[in-house]
Amino acid sequence: MTAKSMMPYVEGNSAIRAMFEEGARMAAQFGKENVYDFSLGNPSVPAPEEVNNAIREILEEEDTLLVHGYNKSNSGYEDVRQTVAEHLNGLHGTAFTAENIIMTVGAASGLNVAIKALVDPGEEILAFAPYFVEYGNYAKNHGVNLRAVPADTMTFQPNLEAMKEMITPNTRAIIINSPNNPTGVVYSDETIRRLAQILKAKQEELGTEIYIISDEPYRELAYDGVNVPYVTKYYDNTVVGYSWSKSLSLPGERIGYLVFPSEMADFDNAIQAANIANRVLGYVNAPTLIQRVAAKCIDSKVDIDTYDRNRKALFEGLTDAGYQCVYPEGAFYLFVRSPIDDDVEFCAKAKEHNILVVPGKSFACPGFVRIAYCVSYETIVNSMPAFAELMKEIKESE
Ligand code: PLP
């Protein structure tokens, strides 16, 4: 018999499957070009050509047993970790070495490893609404409770005063995500500074350690030269989770890393715990060929101008049509206020206009909808009359 604990996931999954099937059905009925599917955060810009070149070169030039073998350390290849560390030092003026880096199976496994290494069952993690829905599942995997800090819906910067009130002696970590899924907001220097200040004071007051787990798969997708603060520089008890899923458009290859700074509390045990967590959670080590590819392509990233053009076209088109949205500075999402109170109902109405978007409820933030603009530019341009018609219909029914 299937485990009872999995049944809520199974039921939730049929809803997601139904949405996919509905998208496919609509594409068959109306023609793919007439269905505006903004529901998925799947990169639409191809990986840079350096990636495929690197794969060929590695296979031609390197020792096959080494490239396809188990890593000696569950943290990954030493030279790859050193390359990552030096890359970060060059960008952020940090002083990492291979000892601070653990290669992971994407950001998803990195988050699970970080939670397993730092948070005991029964302890608690906070996340700022709206947040990536899997955070709750990752916490649950380790018997950890995740509580949502209510959103500041005017700016979608983290609501720090609300967070302060929610911290208890049982709070072991805060997950942050900037550039953010689903809002596209980048947390400012001032926000991170204040966050660090509050956490330092709380650690002192409670005599506990409170970690920031900074989930950064969208770090490279930041527009107009906006600064994305590097959190370890503000707060020692920070773990950074990175992934090349979006920056190199490699989500299926499952590759990322964690940074554990030497300044964090109990560093020697924490880094060993993370290394062991990689093994005992069953990841063993990050995919070896792609670790080597990531190191070879350390300075590459996808052409973000394509996303930027989509961002501007979508934001301008939607605001012209009367939708309200905080201007996104990163990632590839817009988080739009639902013109009717019920965001689920709005998504159903949007579907009648062949527009597929995701309710804010799925990100612990009802009253909004997420629009993923990792689609073709034509999809954005062609969808504009449908968005305008939808708004008109809503206004007329008021
Ligand atoms: N964190 C956030 C905020 C995401 O949006 C995603 C994927 O969409 C992930 C983590 C997982 O990324 P990965 O593919 O690297 O596991």
Short mmCIF file of C-alpha atoms and ligand atoms in Angstrom, two decimals, residues 41 105-109 111 132 135 138 177 179-181 215-218 242-246 250-251 254-256 333 370, ligand 1:
data_model
loop_
_atom_site.label_atom_id
_atom_site.label_comp_id
_atom_site.label_asym_id
_atom_site.label_seq_id
_atom_site.Cartn_x
_atom_site.Cartn_y
_atom_site.Cartn_z
CA GLY A 41 9.57 28.23 -15.15
CA VAL A 105 22.35 17.94 -7.78
CA GLY A 106 20.87 21.35 -8.64
CA ALA A 107 19.50 23.85 -6.15
CA ALA A 108 16.80 21.40 -5.08
CA SER A 109 19.25 18.88 -3.63
CA LEU A 111 18.49 22.98 -0.23
CA PHE A 132 8.82 28.59 -4.22
CA TYR A 135 10.47 24.80 0.18
CA TYR A 138 11.94 20.09 1.42
CA ASN A 177 15.43 33.81 -2.66
CA PRO A 179 16.14 37.35 -7.61
CA ASN A 180 12.82 35.96 -6.57
CA ASN A 181 10.50 33.32 -7.91
CA ASP A 215 18.57 30.14 -2.64
CA GLU A 216 20.09 31.77 -5.74
CA PRO A 217 19.30 29.91 -8.96
CA TYR A 218 18.41 33.24 -10.62
CA TYR A 242 23.41 28.06 -6.43
CA SER A 243 22.38 26.23 -9.58
CA TRP A 244 23.22 26.36 -13.29
CA SER A 245 19.63 25.32 -14.18
CA LYS A 246 18.73 28.84 -15.28
CA LEU A 250 20.73 23.17 -17.83
CA PRO A 251 17.78 22.23 -15.57
CA ARG A 254 20.96 18.74 -12.24
CA ILE A 255 24.00 20.73 -11.27
CA GLY A 256 24.65 23.37 -8.63
CA TYR A 333 8.59 36.06 -13.63
CA ARG A 370 2.59 34.40 -11.55
N1 PLP B 1 14.60 27.44 -6.10
C1 PLP B 1 13.80 28.19 -6.86
C2 PLP B 1 13.35 29.50 -6.36
C3 PLP B 1 13.38 27.73 -8.12
O1 PLP B 1 12.57 28.50 -8.87
C4 PLP B 1 13.82 26.46 -8.57
C5 PLP B 1 13.38 25.92 -9.86
O2 PLP B 1 12.59 26.47 -10.58
C6 PLP B 1 14.66 25.73 -7.73
C7 PLP B 1 15.03 26.24 -6.51
C8 PLP B 1 15.17 24.38 -8.13
O3 PLP B 1 16.20 24.53 -9.06
P1 PLP B 1 17.10 23.33 -9.57
O4 PLP B 1 16.64 22.99 -10.96
O5 PLP B 1 18.49 23.88 -9.60
O6 PLP B 1 16.96 22.21 -8.63
#
